[in-house]
Amino acid sequence: MLLRRPHRLRLLSSTTTNRSPFPLTVPLSHPTYIIWSSNTSLGKTLVSTGISTSFLLSPSSSNPKKLLYLKPLQTGFPSDSDSRFLFQKLSSLSLRRKLPLFSSHSVLLSSLPAAKSFKPNDFSLNVSHEMCELGFYEDRKALEDGNVAPELVSETLYAWEGALSPHLAAEREGALVGDSELVKKVERRLKTDYWKMVLRGEIGWFLCGGDCRGRLGGISGTISAYESLKLRGYDVVAIVIEDHGLANEIPLMSYLRTRVPVFVLPPIPQDPSNDLMEWFDESSNVFNSLKDIMLEAYLERIRRLNEMPRRAGDVFWWPFTQHKLVPPSNVTVIDSRCGENFSVYKVRNKEYITQQFDACASWWTQGPDATLQTELARDMGYAAARFGHVMFPENVYEPALECAELLLDGVGKGWATRVYFSDNDSPTESCHELMVLALKGSYHGDTLGAMEAQAPSSYTGFLQQPWYTGRGLFLDPPTVFMHNGKWILSLPEVFHSGTPEPEDITFRSRDEIFLKSRDSSNLAGLYSSYISQQLSQYSTLSGTKLIGALIIEPGKKYISLILLFDIIFLLMLVNECQQCKIPVIFDEVFTGFWRLGVEAAAELLGCVPDIACFAKLMTGGIIPLAATLATDAVFNSFTGDSKLKALLHGHSYSAHAMGCTAAAQSIKWFKDPITNLNITSKNSQKILLRELWDAELVQWISLHPSVSRMLREDDIYCRPLGNVIYVMSGPCTSPEFCTQQLLKLHTKLEEFTQVKPNMEII
Amino acid sequence: MLLRRPHRLRLLSSTTTNRSPFPLTVPLSHPTYIIWSSNTSLGKTLVSTGISTSFLLSPSSSNPKKLLYLKPLQTGFPSDSDSRFLFQKLSSLSLRRKLPLFSSHSVLLSSLPAAKSFKPNDFSLNVSHEMCELGFYEDRKALEDGNVAPELVSETLYAWEGALSPHLAAEREGALVGDSELVKKVERRLKTDYWKMVLRGEIGWFLCGGDCRGRLGGISGTISAYESLKLRGYDVVAIVIEDHGLANEIPLMSYLRTRVPVFVLPPIPQDPSNDLMEWFDESSNVFNSLKDIMLEAYLERIRRLNEMPRRAGDVFWWPFTQHKLVPPSNVTVIDSRCGENFSVYKVRNKEYITQQFDACASWWTQGPDATLQTELARDMGYAAARFGHVMFPENVYEPALECAELLLDGVGKGWATRVYFSDNDSPTESCHELMVLALKGSYHGDTLGAMEAQAPSSYTGFLQQPWYTGRGLFLDPPTVFMHNGKWILSLPEVFHSGTPEPEDITFRSRDEIFLKSRDSSNLAGLYSSYISQQLSQYSTLSGTKLIGALIIEPGKKYISLILLFDIIFLLMLVNECQQCKIPVIFDEVFTGFWRLGVEAAAELLGCVPDIACFAKLMTGGIIPLAATLATDAVFNSFTGDSKLKALLHGHSYSAHAMGCTAAAQSIKWFKDPITNLNITSKNSQKILLRELWDAELVQWISLHPSVSRMLREDDIYCRPLGNVIYVMSGPCTSPEFCTQQLLKLHTKLEEFTQVKPNMEII
């Protein structure tokens, strides 16, 4: 976790096991806690020793118990060693209390300077990577039988000599450790059948908050530490402080109210010759209570996790779900999300938490990776504290203004002059015209009004939408898709008479579809005349009905399938409408903000709309917010002396400060090469997102015969639609991660085909 | 700010001037900064002294400058005194640099023990309240002319003898200081024409973050302190650390990226006899840059605040707004919100920030007071870090489950078994039937579908809503209102033939309207027969149209006016519908969660719905989330073997974790007597909210002839509707605060009548 990649440094130190950017599977069969403190030398080791004593050396308890004390990173070694301190104190207390204990102590790896201090005469030290294999082990057996496993395992993974922050000590001693190596070592230990305590750890999900020994500043330091842990998604189960006669627990408890109990330890003797035995005896009541609370919180958590599927089935009404088809065993228990991954609770023989790639990007909303999620969390706290929500009309506040300016300078650049905010992602707020021109199979959101702009389908039938009438002229669009590894253009029947050339309907690569030369092909002419013929036919036959606007998604079509429209058709459609003065609306709710490799998909089309709607990724997917951008002409058509000419519609949360804060940050992050390593700019003019999904792998998978819901059972969370699997990452996701997911996907499809070759496709 | 009200303790220490719970007006004519640190004895005073030196004793600068250094609370006095230290160092540096300086130093009040230590022979010390008027003053004049004001004013407001946290020292020395007294004193000083620096202050809005002198732990301590400040809505303009050769600035800068600059000071001499003169010389480059950044940030902030109205007018498309009628001078610049108040930027001769009561509760969404807003901010950060957003169908995660369970156990108790979540507050998601039965003048939200359930009005005309058809049977409801101090029932024409008794149409008090005995009055019978006659007439005349549901707001009617429906009429309506098996929908988006003194307004009616919709206050108003509760019968009507029978509608952010977290907290806080002092429970069964608005005052104001938009210019933010002013607080707002607002409102109405007696009512 050391200074190799400073951008990632805080990532590891800020994530819990189940929230690590590395794929981790951690069993929950025993409690795992981190002991944290608000500063150094504040007694974390003493507290760990006290809890261990309560657990292992309490006369009342009879069951065999096992405890692992893990110090992942020790600096100041060998003069300082927390794992040795704990091992020695427990041994002494075992003798003092006449309770036998089989305990072991080991130090795995260290820097060369630390190793030389520790074993000055050993010149055979084995340097593995940049660390020495120290392999130190000692134990104290309580039984003759050497085959019994130790009841206490106290272990240091990595040690350095300098009494400095680990990142500094590692750098100075030329002994760096990689993130993934450390995580793997810790993960292996978390899988053992022991209670675990990790000291000031980088890893874990339950926490025992730090003690505070400082006099002045002890209260605020503890509160700040607590808040920093909360801002990283940690749960804190208890706080321990030392008694200095200052009654610091009173303001702490007032701040924490009933959320977290505060324990007060007797003053710690400052005389270095004091062996602390009496202090441990005096403190045993506190440590016993602390241990009980840790056990209780663990059991409560497991109970809750186990009950969640049943309780969810009892009280939730999930959207898009036939509840009769969802038994409790199909319910996914999501313990947290970290960047692109869910952490999911499962029971398969044992309880455990494992990571699942959220391939749906939670309904296409998710953008930030793990690092940016943490930053966004802090900004959400800030925006809530500074603004909460403030109402919008005739008001201005920084997040709304910054967000509007970023939108006009980004996705609206060159055409939009106004931003209208709403609080969800159905984009028809500005679609206030009589009939719409739209494409068959399109889907523009799920409010009753937005559904009217959708051609008839099984989602608009009487059972689903008894009010639906479908107020539009719906055209049949040509689509492109990959099949058997080739890109193919599928033309609706109406174009079949035009007999397009073979080179018009197959493409060697995806890039060919977007070639500028296609704009003037025969096919483009065919499209154009079909569209103008449809428009003039409608105006003749429809009586009083008028087309008020064209609404299209500039890039994909979705309703139970995902396909790409032929971009040339869209371009011809926009041209025709703009010639007829029909306002053009781009629904960029899905396509906006880099989903198609450019900030606004309009860039791909090479034309601009009059109105465009954005949502989902705009806030980094953290909370709902939508924005509709409009040209001056559209805006001015609502300007007048009468209030009744204005757009008198809006939402309670129009331009809410938290949404605008999230949007302002996400819009900036996604296009900043510092925060998004996938951003490239060949020349200073054009910013592009590199391809994240390996084309060959995608092709390989597209050839696979099997698609299944079973994917959700494993480490990819997918919602296949018909025979289409869609897999989505954020704009900042690394291509390596994407490749891993594609490989996993293929493996799962393979496995599944072997197990259930005849499964029904849902 | 001391331990008198522990619940409020953190409130003051966590709010900025413009976010104080006390009404404050603070000019922005000069910069004001707080110097903060991540712990005690970490050099805040040194940094303050260095910045002061750069400002006042820099040879290059020629303009006259004035600086106020304020230490609001000093403990360890008189041996410790930051204001004296700064005064003395500046005096010495003035001599050393041969730059004349007129400086003063004063200590205003202290505890008796501190005063006795300071002036051991003075027995005439004047004890004011619990503090002594110390009134100590000293100065060093650089000029002969005694009339010139000092260039440096260094001042301590309150001092205690014990070297402890102020709350402890104050308690032990029997010398407490009230929050409002302290705020008033600081406010007076902030109004002077000086640059201001407040040390470790409780007050201020710009911040210069703390330095960190600790070795190990310095990085995390600084980051934690920074995060705690962000979680309270503070902006940090710079961070200063001391050089220990550990390069702590590297990880700090990596964490902060470009957000905040980090300055490194030369090591501070540890020898107490060192007068630090050389150290200040060595550090002058750092302090000059720091001063420049502070000045730049201040100027940038003022520039931005001044530009905001014009820029907002250029880029925003506000809902419900005719932009032609909003000149930049009418735009409200909201700098922040704190509980019930906005902090608003104004320019009247000078620039300043002042507080405005948000009487609209930002479109009826706001609930938390200042304390709960801070708590909610932390929870928002936690939820974002732990969950971000995770998609809902077939999934379960803690915030959604907790929120659903709280809803079913609260507003849905006794009838609802299922919760359907959506992400905004238009409640018609479950209103998927053919025609609705609704009341004229009702308003159920502003999506296109929701507006169909609304009777025709100027908001549904062609210009506003060309798709509107009004798919419902709309009944004419009786309403009650206060006029000339009396409660009157207004009956629609249809009831006039029934000649109700006079005692049926006037009420001596509001409580009379809710009397149980009215259920069996003649009027109730009249209502009943009107409703059943309307229903049977509709089923005869409407051909194939069927009534699918009744939708009502159980308590108020809104569309350009706010009135109360006669509750008996609503009850009769529900009874009739339930007899005819017409599902009953309560739109509790506005009324839910204590707006009418009970958690669900349904309690007032004494009957239950089949479906009810909640939003707004549900999340404490911090972010959008809506929930629809339904009975088992409604839920089961969507259950079947076919997916097509399920409710296949939803939003991307259904049950989003941050919304559910906010809702779970708010629902609990609003009904907990510990967090909401307005909650009373006469017996353990029934929880009620006490009346917050003084009835006599409301009556007095209702008699006032004048209602005006000008209110927004002053310290109440109102949006009057016709001749109705509505004023709204959160459930936790103190009745004293409400009374203050009513008094102010009346004063403003008075003033306004005198100024513009003929203003047009908008």
PDB file of C-alpha atoms in Angstrom, chain B residues 38-232:
ATOM      1  CA  SER B  38      -6.036  19.530  14.131  1.00  0.00           C
ATOM      2  CA  ASN B  39      -4.947  19.600  17.764  1.00  0.00           C
ATOM      3  CA  THR B  40      -3.783  21.936  20.534  1.00  0.00           C
ATOM      4  CA  SER B  41      -0.305  23.506  20.768  1.00  0.00           C
ATOM      5  CA  LEU B  42       0.204  23.063  17.071  1.00  0.00           C
ATOM      6  CA  GLY B  43       1.153  26.599  16.201  1.00  0.00           C
ATOM      7  CA  LYS B  44      -2.123  28.376  15.421  1.00  0.00           C
ATOM      8  CA  THR B  45      -0.818  31.447  17.234  1.00  0.00           C
ATOM      9  CA  LEU B  46       2.461  31.354  15.337  1.00  0.00           C
ATOM     10  CA  VAL B  47       0.625  31.121  12.037  1.00  0.00           C
ATOM     11  CA  SER B  48      -1.688  33.983  13.017  1.00  0.00           C
ATOM     12  CA  THR B  49       1.299  36.062  14.006  1.00  0.00           C
ATOM     13  CA  GLY B  50       3.076  35.306  10.752  1.00  0.00           C
ATOM     14  CA  ILE B  51       0.065  36.259   8.638  1.00  0.00           C
ATOM     15  CA  SER B  52      -0.399  39.447  10.667  1.00  0.00           C
ATOM     16  CA  THR B  53       3.245  40.308  10.086  1.00  0.00           C
ATOM     17  CA  SER B  54       2.876  39.798   6.358  1.00  0.00           C
ATOM     18  CA  PHE B  55      -0.169  41.965   6.328  1.00  0.00           C
ATOM     19  CA  LEU B  56       1.002  44.789   8.576  1.00  0.00           C
ATOM     20  CA  LEU B  57       4.796  44.746   8.426  1.00  0.00           C
ATOM     21  CA  SER B  58       5.626  43.972   4.858  1.00  0.00           C
ATOM     22  CA  PRO B  59       7.896  46.742   3.499  1.00  0.00           C
ATOM     23  CA  SER B  60       6.511  46.502  -0.031  1.00  0.00           C
ATOM     24  CA  SER B  61       2.945  47.359   0.876  1.00  0.00           C
ATOM     25  CA  SER B  62       2.151  51.009   1.305  1.00  0.00           C
ATOM     26  CA  ASN B  63      -1.605  51.269   1.847  1.00  0.00           C
ATOM     27  CA  PRO B  64      -2.884  51.782   5.353  1.00  0.00           C
ATOM     28  CA  LYS B  65      -4.103  48.450   6.713  1.00  0.00           C
ATOM     29  CA  LYS B  66      -6.022  47.388   9.745  1.00  0.00           C
ATOM     30  CA  LEU B  67      -6.198  43.953  11.270  1.00  0.00           C
ATOM     31  CA  LEU B  68      -8.281  42.573  14.108  1.00  0.00           C
ATOM     32  CA  TYR B  69      -7.006  39.445  15.820  1.00  0.00           C
ATOM     33  CA  LEU B  70      -9.723  37.921  17.940  1.00  0.00           C
ATOM     34  CA  LYS B  71      -9.347  35.165  20.499  1.00  0.00           C
ATOM     35  CA  PRO B  72     -12.900  34.566  21.635  1.00  0.00           C
ATOM     36  CA  LEU B  73     -12.113  32.022  24.358  1.00  0.00           C
ATOM     37  CA  GLN B  74      -8.744  31.791  26.118  1.00  0.00           C
ATOM     38  CA  THR B  75      -7.994  29.184  28.755  1.00  0.00           C
ATOM     39  CA  GLY B  76      -4.833  28.911  30.865  1.00  0.00           C
ATOM     40  CA  PHE B  77      -4.989  32.685  31.381  1.00  0.00           C
ATOM     41  CA  PRO B  78      -3.014  34.780  32.307  1.00  0.00           C
ATOM     42  CA  SER B  79       0.038  32.550  31.810  1.00  0.00           C
ATOM     43  CA  ASP B  80      -1.234  31.763  28.310  1.00  0.00           C
ATOM     44  CA  SER B  81      -2.590  34.554  26.176  1.00  0.00           C
ATOM     45  CA  ASP B  82      -2.565  34.284  22.411  1.00  0.00           C
ATOM     46  CA  SER B  83      -3.682  37.868  21.917  1.00  0.00           C
ATOM     47  CA  ARG B  84      -0.794  39.093  24.111  1.00  0.00           C
ATOM     48  CA  PHE B  85       1.681  36.852  22.281  1.00  0.00           C
ATOM     49  CA  LEU B  86       0.634  38.230  18.922  1.00  0.00           C
ATOM     50  CA  PHE B  87       0.633  41.816  20.188  1.00  0.00           C
ATOM     51  CA  GLN B  88       4.120  41.453  21.654  1.00  0.00           C
ATOM     52  CA  LYS B  89       5.607  39.680  18.649  1.00  0.00           C
ATOM     53  CA  LEU B  90       4.194  42.254  16.268  1.00  0.00           C
ATOM     54  CA  SER B  91       5.618  45.040  18.429  1.00  0.00           C
ATOM     55  CA  SER B  92       9.059  43.424  18.432  1.00  0.00           C
ATOM     56  CA  LEU B  93       8.948  42.759  14.697  1.00  0.00           C
ATOM     57  CA  SER B  94       7.875  46.347  14.086  1.00  0.00           C
ATOM     58  CA  LEU B  95      10.995  47.578  15.911  1.00  0.00           C
ATOM     59  CA  ARG B  96      13.224  45.010  14.222  1.00  0.00           C
ATOM     60  CA  ARG B  97      11.959  45.853  10.738  1.00  0.00           C
ATOM     61  CA  LYS B  98      11.853  49.582  11.504  1.00  0.00           C
ATOM     62  CA  LEU B  99       8.275  49.743  10.305  1.00  0.00           C
ATOM     63  CA  PRO B 100       6.100  51.793  12.671  1.00  0.00           C
ATOM     64  CA  LEU B 101       2.905  50.135  13.940  1.00  0.00           C
ATOM     65  CA  PHE B 102       0.142  51.386  16.205  1.00  0.00           C
ATOM     66  CA  SER B 103      -1.160  48.300  17.999  1.00  0.00           C
ATOM     67  CA  SER B 104      -3.460  47.599  20.893  1.00  0.00           C
ATOM     68  CA  HIS B 105      -4.179  44.612  23.065  1.00  0.00           C
ATOM     69  CA  SER B 106      -7.155  44.001  25.320  1.00  0.00           C
ATOM     70  CA  VAL B 107      -8.779  41.310  27.406  1.00  0.00           C
ATOM     71  CA  LEU B 108     -12.456  41.928  28.010  1.00  0.00           C
ATOM     72  CA  LEU B 109     -13.845  39.481  30.561  1.00  0.00           C
ATOM     73  CA  SER B 110     -12.528  36.646  32.644  1.00  0.00           C
ATOM     74  CA  SER B 111     -13.495  34.222  35.359  1.00  0.00           C
ATOM     75  CA  LEU B 112     -12.813  35.367  38.940  1.00  0.00           C
ATOM     76  CA  PRO B 113      -9.852  32.965  39.420  1.00  0.00           C
ATOM     77  CA  ALA B 114      -8.297  34.204  36.169  1.00  0.00           C
ATOM     78  CA  ALA B 115      -8.908  37.826  37.173  1.00  0.00           C
ATOM     79  CA  LYS B 116      -7.319  37.275  40.599  1.00  0.00           C
ATOM     80  CA  SER B 117      -4.250  35.734  39.015  1.00  0.00           C
ATOM     81  CA  PHE B 118      -4.042  38.577  36.553  1.00  0.00           C
ATOM     82  CA  LYS B 119      -4.566  41.425  39.027  1.00  0.00           C
ATOM     83  CA  PRO B 120      -3.757  39.875  42.433  1.00  0.00           C
ATOM     84  CA  ASN B 121      -4.056  43.189  44.269  1.00  0.00           C
ATOM     85  CA  ASP B 122      -7.205  44.510  42.684  1.00  0.00           C
ATOM     86  CA  PHE B 123     -10.235  43.813  44.858  1.00  0.00           C
ATOM     87  CA  SER B 124     -12.588  46.055  42.942  1.00  0.00           C
ATOM     88  CA  LEU B 125     -13.101  43.589  40.095  1.00  0.00           C
ATOM     89  CA  ASN B 126     -16.528  44.038  38.654  1.00  0.00           C
ATOM     90  CA  VAL B 127     -18.370  40.748  38.273  1.00  0.00           C
ATOM     91  CA  SER B 128     -20.886  40.974  35.411  1.00  0.00           C
ATOM     92  CA  HIS B 129     -23.119  37.896  35.249  1.00  0.00           C
ATOM     93  CA  GLU B 130     -20.697  35.127  35.965  1.00  0.00           C
ATOM     94  CA  MET B 131     -17.663  36.813  34.422  1.00  0.00           C
ATOM     95  CA  CYS B 132     -15.480  39.681  35.756  1.00  0.00           C
ATOM     96  CA  GLU B 133     -15.164  42.807  33.680  1.00  0.00           C
ATOM     97  CA  LEU B 134     -11.421  42.705  33.386  1.00  0.00           C
ATOM     98  CA  GLY B 135     -11.278  45.568  30.901  1.00  0.00           C
ATOM     99  CA  PHE B 136      -7.541  45.243  30.366  1.00  0.00           C
ATOM    100  CA  TYR B 137      -6.084  47.484  27.632  1.00  0.00           C
ATOM    101  CA  GLU B 138      -2.546  48.307  26.501  1.00  0.00           C
ATOM    102  CA  ASP B 139      -1.173  49.844  23.334  1.00  0.00           C
ATOM    103  CA  ARG B 140       2.009  50.865  21.550  1.00  0.00           C
ATOM    104  CA  LYS B 141       1.701  53.980  19.528  1.00  0.00           C
ATOM    105  CA  ALA B 142       3.867  54.639  16.554  1.00  0.00           C
ATOM    106  CA  LEU B 143       2.595  58.163  16.007  1.00  0.00           C
ATOM    107  CA  GLU B 144       2.244  61.130  18.261  1.00  0.00           C
ATOM    108  CA  ASP B 145      -1.332  61.661  17.166  1.00  0.00           C
ATOM    109  CA  GLY B 146      -3.471  59.708  19.576  1.00  0.00           C
ATOM    110  CA  ASN B 147      -6.642  59.980  17.492  1.00  0.00           C
ATOM    111  CA  VAL B 148      -5.648  57.539  14.804  1.00  0.00           C
ATOM    112  CA  ALA B 149      -7.192  54.075  15.237  1.00  0.00           C
ATOM    113  CA  PRO B 150      -4.799  51.199  15.917  1.00  0.00           C
ATOM    114  CA  GLU B 151      -3.598  49.267  12.889  1.00  0.00           C
ATOM    115  CA  LEU B 152      -3.529  46.080  14.916  1.00  0.00           C
ATOM    116  CA  VAL B 153      -6.240  45.262  17.435  1.00  0.00           C
ATOM    117  CA  SER B 154      -5.485  42.068  19.343  1.00  0.00           C
ATOM    118  CA  GLU B 155      -8.292  41.087  21.646  1.00  0.00           C
ATOM    119  CA  THR B 156      -9.388  38.284  23.951  1.00  0.00           C
ATOM    120  CA  LEU B 157     -13.091  38.219  24.760  1.00  0.00           C
ATOM    121  CA  TYR B 158     -13.297  35.665  27.587  1.00  0.00           C
ATOM    122  CA  ALA B 159     -10.524  34.124  29.648  1.00  0.00           C
ATOM    123  CA  TRP B 160     -10.366  31.323  32.236  1.00  0.00           C
ATOM    124  CA  GLU B 161      -7.533  30.212  34.431  1.00  0.00           C
ATOM    125  CA  GLY B 162      -7.564  26.444  33.950  1.00  0.00           C
ATOM    126  CA  ALA B 163      -5.555  25.047  31.043  1.00  0.00           C
ATOM    127  CA  LEU B 164      -8.521  22.940  29.971  1.00  0.00           C
ATOM    128  CA  SER B 165     -11.157  22.866  27.262  1.00  0.00           C
ATOM    129  CA  PRO B 166     -13.228  26.057  27.657  1.00  0.00           C
ATOM    130  CA  HIS B 167     -16.386  24.130  28.581  1.00  0.00           C
ATOM    131  CA  LEU B 168     -14.551  22.473  31.498  1.00  0.00           C
ATOM    132  CA  ALA B 169     -12.656  25.560  32.657  1.00  0.00           C
ATOM    133  CA  ALA B 170     -15.898  27.580  32.620  1.00  0.00           C
ATOM    134  CA  GLU B 171     -17.726  24.970  34.634  1.00  0.00           C
ATOM    135  CA  ARG B 172     -14.954  24.543  37.180  1.00  0.00           C
ATOM    136  CA  GLU B 173     -14.502  28.295  37.656  1.00  0.00           C
ATOM    137  CA  GLY B 174     -18.245  28.962  37.867  1.00  0.00           C
ATOM    138  CA  ALA B 175     -18.063  31.342  34.936  1.00  0.00           C
ATOM    139  CA  LEU B 176     -20.321  30.252  32.107  1.00  0.00           C
ATOM    140  CA  VAL B 177     -21.035  32.250  28.973  1.00  0.00           C
ATOM    141  CA  GLY B 178     -24.235  31.956  26.975  1.00  0.00           C
ATOM    142  CA  ASP B 179     -24.215  31.197  23.257  1.00  0.00           C
ATOM    143  CA  SER B 180     -26.096  34.312  22.245  1.00  0.00           C
ATOM    144  CA  GLU B 181     -23.941  36.641  24.351  1.00  0.00           C
ATOM    145  CA  LEU B 182     -20.782  35.294  22.724  1.00  0.00           C
ATOM    146  CA  VAL B 183     -22.257  35.510  19.239  1.00  0.00           C
ATOM    147  CA  LYS B 184     -23.346  39.114  19.815  1.00  0.00           C
ATOM    148  CA  LYS B 185     -19.872  40.139  20.958  1.00  0.00           C
ATOM    149  CA  VAL B 186     -18.202  38.487  18.002  1.00  0.00           C
ATOM    150  CA  GLU B 187     -20.752  39.907  15.563  1.00  0.00           C
ATOM    151  CA  ARG B 188     -20.002  43.446  16.768  1.00  0.00           C
ATOM    152  CA  ARG B 189     -16.304  42.932  16.092  1.00  0.00           C
ATOM    153  CA  LEU B 190     -16.919  41.414  12.671  1.00  0.00           C
ATOM    154  CA  LYS B 191     -18.648  44.650  11.701  1.00  0.00           C
ATOM    155  CA  THR B 192     -15.471  46.711  12.093  1.00  0.00           C
ATOM    156  CA  ASP B 193     -13.436  47.844   9.107  1.00  0.00           C
ATOM    157  CA  TYR B 194     -10.581  45.442   9.748  1.00  0.00           C
ATOM    158  CA  TRP B 195      -9.236  42.287   8.247  1.00  0.00           C
ATOM    159  CA  LYS B 196     -10.205  39.704  10.827  1.00  0.00           C
ATOM    160  CA  MET B 197      -8.596  36.542  12.049  1.00  0.00           C
ATOM    161  CA  VAL B 198     -10.451  34.486  14.610  1.00  0.00           C
ATOM    162  CA  LEU B 199      -8.442  31.896  16.415  1.00  0.00           C
ATOM    163  CA  ARG B 200      -9.710  28.313  16.615  1.00  0.00           C
ATOM    164  CA  GLY B 201     -12.860  30.168  16.446  1.00  0.00           C
ATOM    165  CA  GLU B 202     -16.426  29.274  16.711  1.00  0.00           C
ATOM    166  CA  ILE B 203     -17.293  31.912  14.164  1.00  0.00           C
ATOM    167  CA  GLY B 204     -16.314  32.724  10.599  1.00  0.00           C
ATOM    168  CA  TRP B 205     -16.758  31.491   7.095  1.00  0.00           C
ATOM    169  CA  PHE B 206     -13.392  31.369   5.433  1.00  0.00           C
ATOM    170  CA  LEU B 207     -10.839  29.154   6.968  1.00  0.00           C
ATOM    171  CA  CYS B 208      -7.177  28.667   6.997  1.00  0.00           C
ATOM    172  CA  GLY B 209      -6.814  25.017   7.958  1.00  0.00           C
ATOM    173  CA  GLY B 210      -4.680  23.852  10.824  1.00  0.00           C
ATOM    174  CA  ASP B 211      -1.037  22.993  10.814  1.00  0.00           C
ATOM    175  CA  CYS B 212       0.116  19.619  11.960  1.00  0.00           C
ATOM    176  CA  ARG B 213       3.145  19.230  14.088  1.00  0.00           C
ATOM    177  CA  GLY B 214       2.684  15.611  15.048  1.00  0.00           C
ATOM    178  CA  ARG B 215       5.072  13.194  13.466  1.00  0.00           C
ATOM    179  CA  LEU B 216       3.262   9.947  12.966  1.00  0.00           C
ATOM    180  CA  GLY B 217      -0.444  10.623  12.681  1.00  0.00           C
ATOM    181  CA  GLY B 218       0.114  14.135  11.351  1.00  0.00           C
ATOM    182  CA  ILE B 219      -1.231  13.238   7.945  1.00  0.00           C
ATOM    183  CA  SER B 220      -4.350  11.451   9.112  1.00  0.00           C
ATOM    184  CA  GLY B 221      -5.012  14.072  11.806  1.00  0.00           C
ATOM    185  CA  THR B 222      -4.897  16.846   9.231  1.00  0.00           C
ATOM    186  CA  ILE B 223      -7.107  14.937   6.801  1.00  0.00           C
ATOM    187  CA  SER B 224      -9.608  14.153   9.557  1.00  0.00           C
ATOM    188  CA  ALA B 225      -9.731  17.786  10.657  1.00  0.00           C
ATOM    189  CA  TYR B 226     -10.236  18.871   7.057  1.00  0.00           C
ATOM    190  CA  GLU B 227     -13.061  16.375   6.659  1.00  0.00           C
ATOM    191  CA  SER B 228     -14.768  17.441   9.869  1.00  0.00           C
ATOM    192  CA  LEU B 229     -14.720  21.039   8.635  1.00  0.00           C
ATOM    193  CA  LYS B 230     -16.140  20.025   5.247  1.00  0.00           C
ATOM    194  CA  LEU B 231     -18.860  18.028   7.035  1.00  0.00           C
ATOM    195  CA  ARG B 232     -19.912  21.313   8.657  1.00  0.00           C
TER     196      ARG B 232
END
